[in-house]
Short mmCIF file of C-alpha atoms and ligand atoms in Angstrom, two decimals:
data_model
loop_
_atom_site.label_atom_id
_atom_site.label_comp_id
_atom_site.label_asym_id
_atom_site.label_seq_id
_atom_site.Cartn_x
_atom_site.Cartn_y
_atom_site.Cartn_z
CA MET A 106 46.65 3.69 9.87
CA ALA A 107 46.54 5.74 6.70
CA ASP A 108 44.56 8.98 6.78
CA ALA A 109 40.97 8.52 5.77
CA ILE A 110 40.07 9.77 2.28
CA ALA A 111 37.16 12.21 2.18
CA ILE A 112 34.06 11.31 0.16
CA TYR A 113 31.90 14.17 -1.15
CA LEU A 114 28.37 13.63 -2.38
CA VAL A 115 27.81 16.02 -5.28
CA ASN A 116 25.14 16.72 -7.84
CA PRO A 117 26.16 18.28 -11.20
CA GLU A 118 25.72 21.79 -9.80
CA GLN A 119 27.74 21.14 -6.65
CA LEU A 120 30.50 19.65 -8.76
CA GLN A 121 30.87 22.99 -10.56
CA THR A 122 30.49 25.26 -7.53
CA GLU A 123 32.14 23.27 -4.73
CA HIS A 124 34.87 21.41 -6.61
CA PRO A 125 35.93 23.80 -9.42
CA ASP A 126 39.51 22.48 -9.40
CA SER A 127 38.27 18.97 -10.15
CA VAL A 128 35.91 19.79 -13.02
CA THR A 129 38.43 19.19 -15.82
CA TRP A 130 39.51 15.85 -14.36
CA CYS A 131 35.90 14.82 -13.87
CA GLN A 132 35.05 15.75 -17.44
CA ALA A 133 38.02 13.74 -18.71
CA SER A 134 36.87 10.76 -16.62
CA GLY A 135 33.25 11.04 -17.75
CA PHE A 136 31.90 12.02 -14.34
CA SER A 137 29.31 14.77 -14.14
CA GLY A 138 27.78 14.07 -10.73
CA GLN A 139 25.09 11.63 -11.90
CA SER A 140 23.62 9.62 -9.07
CA GLY A 141 25.40 6.32 -8.54
CA ASN A 142 28.66 7.29 -10.33
CA ILE A 143 31.98 7.79 -8.58
CA CYS A 144 35.17 9.64 -9.47
CA LEU A 145 38.55 9.34 -7.75
CA ILE A 146 40.38 12.69 -7.69
CA PRO A 147 44.20 12.42 -7.58
CA ASP A 148 46.56 14.82 -5.83
CA ALA A 149 49.80 16.12 -7.38
CA ASN A 150 51.59 12.88 -6.38
CA GLY A 151 49.00 10.63 -7.99
CA LYS A 152 47.52 9.58 -4.65
CA ILE A 153 43.76 9.77 -4.08
CA ALA A 154 42.98 13.23 -2.72
CA LYS A 155 39.23 12.78 -2.47
CA VAL A 156 36.33 10.83 -3.90
CA LEU A 157 33.29 12.40 -5.54
CA VAL A 158 30.06 10.42 -5.56
CA GLY A 159 26.98 11.39 -7.58
CA ARG A 160 24.34 12.59 -5.13
CA PRO A 161 20.84 11.20 -5.63
CA GLU A 162 17.87 13.48 -5.08
CA ARG A 163 17.17 11.65 -1.86
CA CYS A 164 19.94 9.86 0.06
CA ASP A 165 18.93 6.48 1.41
CA THR A 166 20.44 3.35 2.93
CA TRP A 167 21.73 2.23 -0.46
CA THR A 168 23.37 5.46 -1.64
CA LEU A 169 26.90 4.38 -0.65
CA ALA A 170 26.31 0.64 -0.57
CA ASP A 171 28.31 -0.13 -3.72
CA LEU A 172 31.39 1.78 -2.52
CA PRO A 173 33.00 -0.78 -0.18
CA LYS A 174 33.64 -3.05 -3.15
CA SER A 175 34.26 -0.44 -5.83
CA LEU A 176 36.72 1.88 -4.04
CA PRO A 177 40.34 0.91 -3.43
CA ALA A 178 40.78 -0.71 0.00
CA GLY A 179 41.47 1.63 2.90
CA PRO A 180 39.71 4.03 5.27
CA TYR A 181 37.23 6.65 4.07
CA THR A 182 35.22 9.36 5.75
CA LEU A 183 32.19 11.40 4.69
CA ALA A 184 32.95 15.09 4.16
CA ASP A 185 29.30 16.15 4.29
CA THR A 186 27.23 16.04 7.45
CA PHE A 187 23.84 14.40 7.55
CA SER A 188 20.93 14.18 9.96
CA ASP A 189 21.34 11.45 12.60
CA SER A 190 19.00 9.08 10.82
CA ASN A 191 20.57 9.64 7.39
CA ALA A 192 24.09 9.33 8.77
CA THR A 193 23.12 6.01 10.33
CA LYS A 194 21.45 4.80 7.14
CA LEU A 195 24.45 5.67 4.96
CA TYR A 196 26.79 3.96 7.38
CA LEU A 197 24.55 0.88 7.60
CA GLY A 198 24.28 0.67 3.82
CA TRP A 199 28.06 0.67 3.57
CA GLN A 200 28.26 -2.22 6.04
CA LEU A 201 25.53 -4.17 4.24
CA GLY A 202 27.43 -3.65 0.99
CA SER A 203 30.59 -5.11 2.52
CA TYR A 204 29.08 -8.60 2.77
CA SER A 205 30.25 -11.58 0.81
CA PHE A 206 29.48 -15.25 1.15
CA ASP A 207 32.82 -17.01 0.82
CA ARG A 208 32.33 -20.11 2.96
CA TYR A 209 32.92 -22.42 0.01
CA LYS A 210 35.59 -20.39 -1.79
CA LEU A 211 39.26 -21.10 -1.49
CA ALA A 212 39.96 -17.46 -2.31
CA LYS A 213 38.39 -15.46 0.50
CA ALA A 214 37.10 -11.94 -0.06
CA SER A 215 39.87 -9.37 -0.26
CA LEU A 216 40.31 -6.25 1.86
CA LEU A 217 37.59 -3.66 1.41
CA ALA A 218 37.17 0.06 1.63
CA THR A 219 35.95 0.95 5.13
CA LEU A 220 33.91 3.92 6.29
CA GLN A 221 34.65 5.75 9.51
CA ALA A 222 31.44 6.41 11.40
CA ALA A 223 30.51 10.08 11.74
CA ASP A 224 29.87 11.26 15.31
CA ASN A 225 26.10 11.17 14.93
CA VAL A 226 25.90 7.60 13.59
CA ASP A 227 24.04 5.18 15.86
CA VAL A 228 26.87 2.66 15.69
CA ALA A 229 25.27 0.20 18.11
CA TYR A 230 22.15 0.00 15.93
CA ALA A 231 24.10 -0.21 12.69
CA LYS A 232 26.27 -2.97 14.12
CA ALA A 233 23.26 -4.94 15.39
CA ALA A 234 21.42 -4.59 12.07
CA THR A 235 24.54 -5.56 10.12
CA GLU A 236 25.32 -8.62 12.20
CA ALA A 237 21.71 -9.76 12.09
CA THR A 238 21.53 -9.29 8.31
CA TYR A 239 24.80 -11.16 7.81
CA LEU A 240 23.43 -13.98 9.95
CA VAL A 241 20.27 -14.23 7.85
CA ARG A 242 22.27 -14.13 4.61
CA ASP A 243 24.69 -16.82 5.78
CA LEU A 244 21.90 -19.10 7.00
CA VAL A 245 19.79 -18.79 3.86
CA THR A 246 22.62 -19.00 1.34
CA THR A 247 24.25 -22.01 2.99
CA PRO A 248 23.05 -25.02 1.00
CA ALA A 249 20.75 -27.59 2.57
CA ASN A 250 23.51 -30.18 2.91
CA ASN A 251 25.11 -27.93 5.51
CA MET A 252 21.93 -26.27 6.83
CA GLY A 253 19.50 -28.81 8.23
CA PRO A 254 17.24 -28.71 11.30
CA GLU A 255 20.23 -29.51 13.48
CA GLN A 256 22.24 -26.56 12.16
CA LEU A 257 19.30 -24.23 12.75
CA GLU A 258 19.21 -25.51 16.32
CA GLU A 259 22.95 -24.92 16.64
CA THR A 260 22.51 -21.35 15.41
CA ALA A 261 19.77 -20.69 17.97
CA SER A 262 21.87 -22.31 20.66
CA ASN A 263 24.84 -20.05 19.84
CA LEU A 264 22.54 -17.04 20.13
CA ALA A 265 21.23 -18.33 23.46
CA ASP A 266 24.79 -18.69 24.78
CA ARG A 267 25.85 -15.28 23.55
CA TYR A 268 22.89 -13.38 25.01
CA GLU A 269 22.13 -15.61 28.00
CA ALA A 270 18.80 -16.77 26.69
CA LYS A 271 17.09 -20.02 27.69
CA MET A 272 16.55 -22.63 25.05
CA LYS A 273 14.51 -25.81 24.80
CA VAL A 274 14.31 -28.17 21.86
CA ILE A 275 11.77 -30.89 21.18
CA ALA A 276 12.99 -33.24 18.47
CA GLY A 277 12.00 -36.39 16.58
CA GLY A 278 9.49 -38.71 18.30
CA ASP A 279 9.28 -36.36 21.28
CA LEU A 280 7.28 -34.03 19.04
CA VAL A 281 4.51 -36.63 19.10
CA ILE A 282 4.75 -37.06 22.88
CA GLU A 283 4.70 -33.28 23.42
CA ASN A 284 1.84 -32.83 20.96
CA TYR A 285 3.40 -31.17 17.93
CA PRO A 286 1.90 -33.62 15.43
CA MET A 287 2.11 -31.37 12.36
CA ILE A 288 5.80 -30.59 12.80
CA TYR A 289 6.48 -34.28 13.23
CA ALA A 290 4.36 -35.29 10.25
CA VAL A 291 6.04 -32.89 7.83
CA GLY A 292 9.56 -33.68 9.01
CA LYS A 293 9.42 -37.41 9.71
CA ALA A 294 10.49 -38.60 6.23
CA SER A 295 13.87 -36.91 6.50
CA THR A 296 16.87 -38.63 8.03
CA ARG A 297 17.44 -35.28 9.73
CA ALA A 298 15.00 -35.18 12.66
CA PRO A 299 12.40 -32.41 12.75
CA ARG A 300 12.38 -30.16 15.81
CA LEU A 301 10.77 -27.24 17.55
CA ILE A 302 13.32 -24.74 18.80
CA ASP A 303 12.07 -22.60 21.68
CA LEU A 304 14.19 -19.68 22.89
CA ARG A 305 13.30 -17.24 25.66
CA TRP A 306 15.04 -14.02 26.64
CA GLY A 307 14.18 -11.02 28.77
CA SER A 308 14.03 -9.76 32.28
CA GLY A 309 10.31 -9.94 32.95
CA GLU A 310 9.69 -6.28 32.19
CA GLY A 311 8.06 -5.01 29.03
CA PRO A 312 5.71 -6.54 26.49
CA LYS A 313 5.78 -10.18 25.51
CA ILE A 314 6.89 -10.48 21.90
CA THR A 315 6.76 -13.88 20.26
CA LEU A 316 8.44 -14.62 16.94
CA VAL A 317 7.66 -17.74 14.93
CA GLY A 318 9.71 -18.90 11.94
CA LYS A 319 9.18 -21.39 9.13
CA GLY A 320 12.37 -23.43 9.10
CA VAL A 321 11.91 -25.81 6.19
CA CYS A 322 15.55 -26.55 5.52
CA PHE A 323 14.75 -28.02 2.15
CA ASP A 324 11.35 -28.15 0.51
CA SER A 325 11.27 -30.92 -2.08
CA GLY A 326 7.48 -30.64 -2.01
CA GLY A 327 7.21 -34.06 -0.39
CA LEU A 328 5.18 -36.61 -2.38
CA ASN A 329 3.55 -33.72 -4.27
CA ILE A 330 7.07 -33.29 -5.60
CA LYS A 331 8.13 -29.97 -7.01
CA SER A 332 9.39 -29.51 -10.56
CA ALA A 333 13.14 -29.09 -11.07
CA THR A 334 12.84 -25.33 -11.40
CA GLY A 335 10.40 -25.10 -8.50
CA MET A 336 12.75 -27.06 -6.24
CA ARG A 337 16.04 -25.46 -7.21
CA LEU A 338 16.03 -22.60 -4.69
CA MET A 339 14.33 -24.45 -1.87
CA LYS A 340 17.37 -24.35 0.40
CA LYS A 341 15.99 -20.92 1.21
CA ASP A 342 12.73 -22.29 2.61
CA MET A 343 14.09 -21.72 6.11
CA GLY A 344 14.30 -17.98 5.35
CA GLY A 345 11.50 -17.15 7.80
CA ALA A 346 13.36 -18.97 10.57
CA ALA A 347 16.58 -17.18 9.61
CA GLN A 348 14.79 -13.84 9.70
CA VAL A 349 13.27 -14.37 13.16
CA LEU A 350 16.66 -15.51 14.47
CA GLY A 351 18.22 -12.36 13.00
CA LEU A 352 15.47 -10.21 14.48
CA ALA A 353 15.91 -11.91 17.85
CA GLN A 354 19.64 -11.21 17.67
CA MET A 355 18.95 -7.53 16.98
CA ILE A 356 16.51 -7.32 19.89
CA MET A 357 18.95 -8.98 22.28
CA ALA A 358 21.99 -7.05 21.07
CA MET A 359 20.11 -3.76 21.51
CA GLU A 360 18.74 -4.98 24.85
CA LEU A 361 15.17 -3.97 24.09
CA PRO A 362 13.13 -4.26 27.29
CA VAL A 363 10.84 -7.04 26.08
CA ASN A 364 10.07 -10.61 26.96
CA LEU A 365 11.10 -12.41 23.85
CA ARG A 366 10.10 -15.88 22.78
CA VAL A 367 11.25 -17.40 19.50
CA LEU A 368 9.73 -20.57 18.12
CA VAL A 369 11.31 -22.13 15.07
CA ALA A 370 9.75 -25.14 13.42
CA ALA A 371 12.78 -26.77 11.80
CA VAL A 372 12.09 -29.61 9.39
CA GLU A 373 13.06 -30.98 6.02
CA ASN A 374 10.18 -31.76 3.63
CA SER A 375 11.51 -35.01 2.17
CA ILE A 376 10.26 -38.06 0.32
CA ALA A 377 10.50 -41.55 1.84
CA GLY A 378 8.25 -44.55 2.51
CA ASN A 379 6.95 -42.93 5.67
CA ALA A 380 6.33 -39.52 4.11
CA LEU A 381 3.13 -37.59 4.64
CA ARG A 382 0.69 -38.43 1.82
CA PRO A 383 -1.86 -36.33 -0.05
CA LEU A 384 -5.23 -36.58 1.70
CA ASP A 385 -3.78 -37.84 4.98
CA ILE A 386 -5.76 -36.36 7.86
CA LEU A 387 -3.93 -35.27 11.00
CA THR A 388 -5.02 -33.82 14.30
CA SER A 389 -3.11 -30.62 15.00
CA ARG A 390 -1.87 -29.36 18.36
CA LYS A 391 -4.98 -27.21 18.56
CA GLY A 392 -7.12 -30.33 18.25
CA THR A 393 -8.61 -29.48 14.86
CA THR A 394 -8.17 -31.97 12.06
CA ILE A 395 -6.32 -30.99 8.89
CA GLU A 396 -6.66 -32.70 5.55
CA VAL A 397 -3.43 -32.59 3.56
CA GLY A 398 -4.63 -31.46 0.15
CA ASN A 399 -1.01 -31.01 -0.90
CA THR A 400 2.18 -32.06 0.87
CA ASP A 401 3.92 -29.05 -0.69
CA ALA A 402 1.84 -26.70 1.45
CA GLU A 403 3.97 -27.86 4.38
CA GLY A 404 4.94 -24.50 5.83
CA ARG A 405 1.44 -23.73 7.07
CA LEU A 406 1.26 -27.21 8.63
CA VAL A 407 4.35 -26.76 10.79
CA LEU A 408 3.39 -23.16 11.58
CA ALA A 409 -0.07 -24.28 12.72
CA ASP A 410 1.39 -26.09 15.72
CA ALA A 411 4.02 -23.44 16.45
CA LEU A 412 1.48 -20.60 16.26
CA TRP A 413 -1.00 -22.42 18.47
CA GLU A 414 1.71 -22.85 21.10
CA ALA A 415 2.79 -19.19 20.69
CA SER A 416 -0.82 -18.09 21.03
CA SER A 417 -1.38 -20.06 24.23
CA GLU A 418 0.76 -17.60 26.20
CA ASP A 419 -1.18 -14.56 25.09
CA PRO A 420 1.72 -12.47 23.74
CA ASP A 421 1.30 -8.71 23.27
CA LEU A 422 2.55 -9.12 19.72
CA LEU A 423 2.91 -12.27 17.65
CA ILE A 424 4.97 -12.19 14.46
CA ASP A 425 5.59 -15.04 12.08
CA CYS A 426 7.93 -14.96 9.10
CA ALA A 427 7.73 -17.57 6.37
CA THR A 428 8.66 -18.25 2.76
CA LEU A 429 5.10 -19.46 2.61
CA THR A 430 3.73 -19.08 -0.91
CA GLY A 431 4.77 -18.60 -4.50
CA ALA A 432 1.51 -16.66 -4.81
CA ALA A 433 2.86 -13.80 -2.65
CA ARG A 434 5.72 -13.50 -5.13
CA VAL A 435 3.32 -13.48 -8.08
CA ALA A 436 1.40 -10.67 -6.37
CA LEU A 437 4.32 -8.47 -5.30
CA GLY A 438 7.46 -9.81 -6.95
CA THR A 439 10.41 -11.19 -5.05
CA GLU A 440 11.74 -7.99 -3.50
CA LEU A 441 8.65 -6.85 -1.64
CA PRO A 442 7.51 -9.02 1.24
CA ALA A 443 3.79 -9.31 1.85
CA PHE A 444 2.41 -9.02 5.33
CA PHE A 445 -0.98 -9.66 6.82
CA CYS A 446 -2.12 -8.19 10.11
CA ASN A 447 -5.27 -8.31 12.23
CA SER A 448 -4.72 -4.79 13.64
CA SER A 449 -5.01 -1.73 11.42
CA GLN A 450 -2.90 0.39 13.77
CA THR A 451 -0.05 -2.15 13.70
CA THR A 452 -0.40 -2.36 9.92
CA GLN A 453 0.10 1.39 9.55
CA ALA A 454 3.02 1.41 11.97
CA LEU A 455 4.77 -1.39 10.09
CA LEU A 456 4.22 0.22 6.68
CA SER A 457 5.65 3.51 7.98
CA ALA A 458 8.63 1.77 9.57
CA GLY A 459 9.38 0.01 6.28
CA LEU A 460 9.19 3.25 4.35
CA ALA A 461 11.34 5.14 6.85
CA LEU A 462 14.05 2.47 6.92
CA ASP A 463 14.28 1.62 3.20
CA ASP A 464 12.97 -1.82 4.10
CA PRO A 465 9.73 -1.81 2.15
CA LEU A 466 6.85 -4.22 2.55
CA TRP A 467 3.27 -4.33 1.43
CA ASN A 468 0.04 -5.18 3.17
CA LEU A 469 -2.36 -7.83 1.83
CA PRO A 470 -5.83 -8.43 3.30
CA LEU A 471 -7.05 -11.21 5.56
CA HIS A 472 -10.12 -11.42 3.36
CA THR A 473 -12.32 -13.72 5.43
CA ALA A 474 -14.75 -14.38 2.57
CA TYR A 475 -12.04 -16.66 1.13
CA ARG A 476 -11.95 -18.81 4.28
CA SER A 477 -14.57 -21.17 2.83
CA MET A 478 -12.09 -22.12 0.09
CA LEU A 479 -10.24 -24.04 2.81
CA ASP A 480 -13.25 -26.13 3.74
CA SER A 481 -12.71 -29.88 3.69
CA SER A 482 -15.49 -32.42 3.28
CA VAL A 483 -13.80 -34.84 5.66
CA ALA A 484 -11.78 -32.74 8.12
CA ASP A 485 -12.03 -29.39 9.91
CA ILE A 486 -9.82 -27.65 7.35
CA ASN A 487 -7.82 -28.39 4.20
CA ASN A 488 -4.25 -27.15 3.88
CA ILE A 489 -4.87 -25.95 0.32
CA ALA A 490 -7.59 -23.81 -1.13
CA SER A 491 -10.12 -25.15 -3.61
CA GLY A 492 -9.14 -22.59 -6.26
CA SER A 493 -5.75 -21.39 -7.37
CA TYR A 494 -6.25 -17.62 -7.03
CA GLY A 495 -5.37 -15.58 -3.97
CA GLY A 496 -2.97 -18.22 -2.66
CA ALA A 497 -1.07 -15.88 -0.31
CA ILE A 498 -4.37 -14.81 1.28
CA THR A 499 -5.76 -18.31 1.72
CA ALA A 500 -2.43 -19.41 3.25
CA ALA A 501 -2.64 -16.50 5.72
CA LEU A 502 -6.27 -17.38 6.52
CA PHE A 503 -5.15 -20.95 7.22
CA LEU A 504 -2.58 -19.64 9.72
CA GLN A 505 -5.16 -17.38 11.32
CA GLU A 506 -7.13 -20.46 12.35
CA PHE A 507 -4.31 -21.26 14.74
CA ILE A 508 -4.17 -17.91 16.50
CA GLN A 509 -6.41 -16.71 19.30
CA THR A 510 -8.41 -13.92 17.69
CA ASP A 511 -7.53 -11.17 20.15
CA ILE A 512 -3.75 -11.40 19.78
CA PRO A 513 -2.17 -8.71 17.57
CA TRP A 514 -0.54 -10.75 14.86
CA ILE A 515 1.67 -10.09 11.84
CA HIS A 516 2.29 -12.78 9.25
CA MET A 517 5.07 -12.00 6.82
CA ASP A 518 5.31 -13.97 3.58
CA LEU A 519 8.75 -13.25 2.18
CA MET A 520 11.15 -14.42 -0.52
CA ALA A 521 14.27 -14.22 1.69
CA TYR A 522 16.39 -14.33 -1.43
CA ASN A 523 17.69 -11.73 -3.87
CA LEU A 524 17.42 -13.06 -7.42
CA ARG A 525 19.49 -10.08 -8.61
CA SER A 526 22.16 -7.95 -6.97
CA LEU A 527 21.21 -4.42 -5.96
CA PRO A 528 23.41 -1.97 -4.03
CA GLY A 529 23.95 -3.44 -0.55
CA ARG A 530 21.84 -6.49 -1.40
CA PRO A 531 23.92 -9.11 -3.20
CA GLU A 532 22.30 -12.03 -4.97
CA GLY A 533 21.52 -14.76 -2.45
CA GLY A 534 19.75 -15.11 0.87
CA ASP A 535 18.67 -11.93 2.62
CA ALA A 536 16.55 -10.47 5.39
CA MET A 537 13.48 -8.67 4.08
CA GLY A 538 11.40 -6.54 6.41
CA MET A 539 13.56 -7.37 9.42
CA ARG A 540 14.64 -3.80 10.17
CA ALA A 541 11.05 -2.63 9.79
CA LEU A 542 9.89 -5.26 12.30
CA PHE A 543 12.66 -4.24 14.71
CA GLU A 544 11.55 -0.61 14.49
CA LEU A 545 7.93 -1.59 15.14
CA ILE A 546 8.93 -3.55 18.25
CA LYS A 547 11.18 -0.71 19.42
CA GLN A 548 8.27 1.72 19.17
CA ARG A 549 6.22 -0.59 21.40
CA VAL A 550 8.67 -0.23 24.25
CA LYS A 551 9.33 3.51 24.00
N1 BES B 37 8.12 -22.91 0.06
C1 BES B 37 7.01 -22.89 -0.82
C2 BES B 37 6.61 -21.48 -1.25
C3 BES B 37 7.55 -20.68 -2.10
C4 BES B 37 7.83 -21.04 -3.40
C5 BES B 37 8.07 -19.50 -1.60
C6 BES B 37 8.66 -20.26 -4.18
C7 BES B 37 8.88 -18.70 -2.37
C8 BES B 37 9.18 -19.09 -3.67
C9 BES B 37 5.79 -23.52 -0.15
O1 BES B 37 6.03 -24.52 0.76
C10 BES B 37 4.97 -24.09 -1.26
O2 BES B 37 5.42 -24.98 -1.89
N2 BES B 37 3.78 -23.52 -1.45
C11 BES B 37 2.92 -23.93 -2.49
C12 BES B 37 1.53 -23.97 -1.93
C13 BES B 37 0.54 -24.70 -2.81
C14 BES B 37 0.85 -26.17 -2.84
C15 BES B 37 -0.84 -24.47 -2.24
C16 BES B 37 3.01 -22.88 -3.62
O3 BES B 37 3.17 -21.69 -3.32
O4 BES B 37 2.93 -23.29 -4.77
ZN1 ZN B 38 6.15 -26.46 -0.14
ZN1 ZN B 39 7.88 -24.47 1.71
#
C-alpha cells in the first residue's frame, strides 16, 4: 500500500508559521487557510507531499467530510492530534462523507480517498455509526417499488440473523386476529400486506428500551389523496422505521447491555375500493375509538397500536421515530428534527447529546391545552385536529393517548431526507438524531 499522505488543518496564521515553504504555492493556488478550502502541496517530483485544509474555528464531525470525494483516491492520515472525541468525530465525518447511493447506476462509485484512524479514534463506535447511517440512507432512498413492507421485514430479519435477535411478524389478516386494527386498516388497500415487525435482543440485564418506527413505505395520502408535490417524496415515509432499525443496529453492534425491543409498523397507504375512508370509525388496540378525520394522518394511526403494545410491557424508555407531520418541518425546517418528551431530565440529556455529537434536534412542547382540538363528536378521539395550527404538537398529543403516562417517552418527528447536500450529508435519505439517541441510551447504562 502506498504511504499515507499527511493532512494538516491550518488557519491563515498557521499556514504562514507552520508551512512557510508552502506559502508561495498556496498563494498561487488561491489558498489562504480559509475554513473548508483545501490545497494539495506537491513535492519536487510532482507527487502530493501533503494536503492543507482550512481549519474552522471549531472542528466538528463535518470538518473533513467533503475530503473523501474531493481528494485523489488513496490513503491519508491526519498530521495533527485531537482529543479522543474530536478524533472520533473527524474520522466518522470522513466515513459519512464516503457514502454514495449507486444501487441503480451502471457506473458504480469510484475509489475514494481513505483516512487512517488515529490511535485515539473509537473505531468500533465510528464503524457502528457509519454502518447504521448507511443502512438508514439506503432504506430511505430506495424507491417504494423496491422498498415495501416486505423489504422492511427482510431488513429487520437480516439484522436479527446478524445479531442473534428474535423476530416475530404479524402480517395481513392476522393483524385483525392479533388485535392491531389500526395497522391493518391503514395498510389493507395495498397489494403489499401491512405488518407489525417485532424484534427482541438482549441478555436480560439492563434497562428495557423499546423503539417504535413509522414504516409507511409510500404515503399517497389514501383517499384524502396528496397533491403531486406533496406525494413526490413519500417513499421516505418509512424514515422513522429506518432510523429505529439503524439505531437498533448500533445498539446491537456496540453490545449495549440493554433489553431491546423494536416495533415497526410497516404499511403502504394506498387507494383501492377497500381503502380506509374519511370519517370511518375504528376501535384501536387500546380499545378507544378513533374517527378518521383524514386518511393522510395515517402515521399516528399505525403508531397508536404499536405504541400501545410497546407501552404494555412497561419499558424504562420508549422512543418512537416518525416522519409524522409537515407541520414539524414548517416549524423547524427539514434539517432539524423535532422531539417531544414527557420527562424534562430526558429532554435535557437528549438536547445535550445532540449538541455534543453534531446531531442537532429541537424540543417542542406536549402542550396539553391543545388536546381538546382532537375531540370527536362521535368517537373517543379524532386523528386530526380541528384547527390547522400546531400540527406537530397535536400529532404528538394524539400519540400520547396511546402511552401509559408513567413511561419515559420520546417522540421524534423527523424529515429523514436531505433536500440539499451538506458535507457528509448527501441529498437523499438520512438518519437525523440517531447518534444523539444512541448517546442518550448509552448514558442510561453507564
Ligand atoms: N407523512 C406525512 C407527513 C410529512 C409530510 C412528513 C411531508 C414530512 C414531509 C403524514 O402522513 C401526513 O400526511 N401528515 C399530514 C397530517 C394532516 C393530514 C393532519 C400533514 O402533515 O399534512
Ligand atoms: Zn400521510
Ligand atoms: Zn405519512
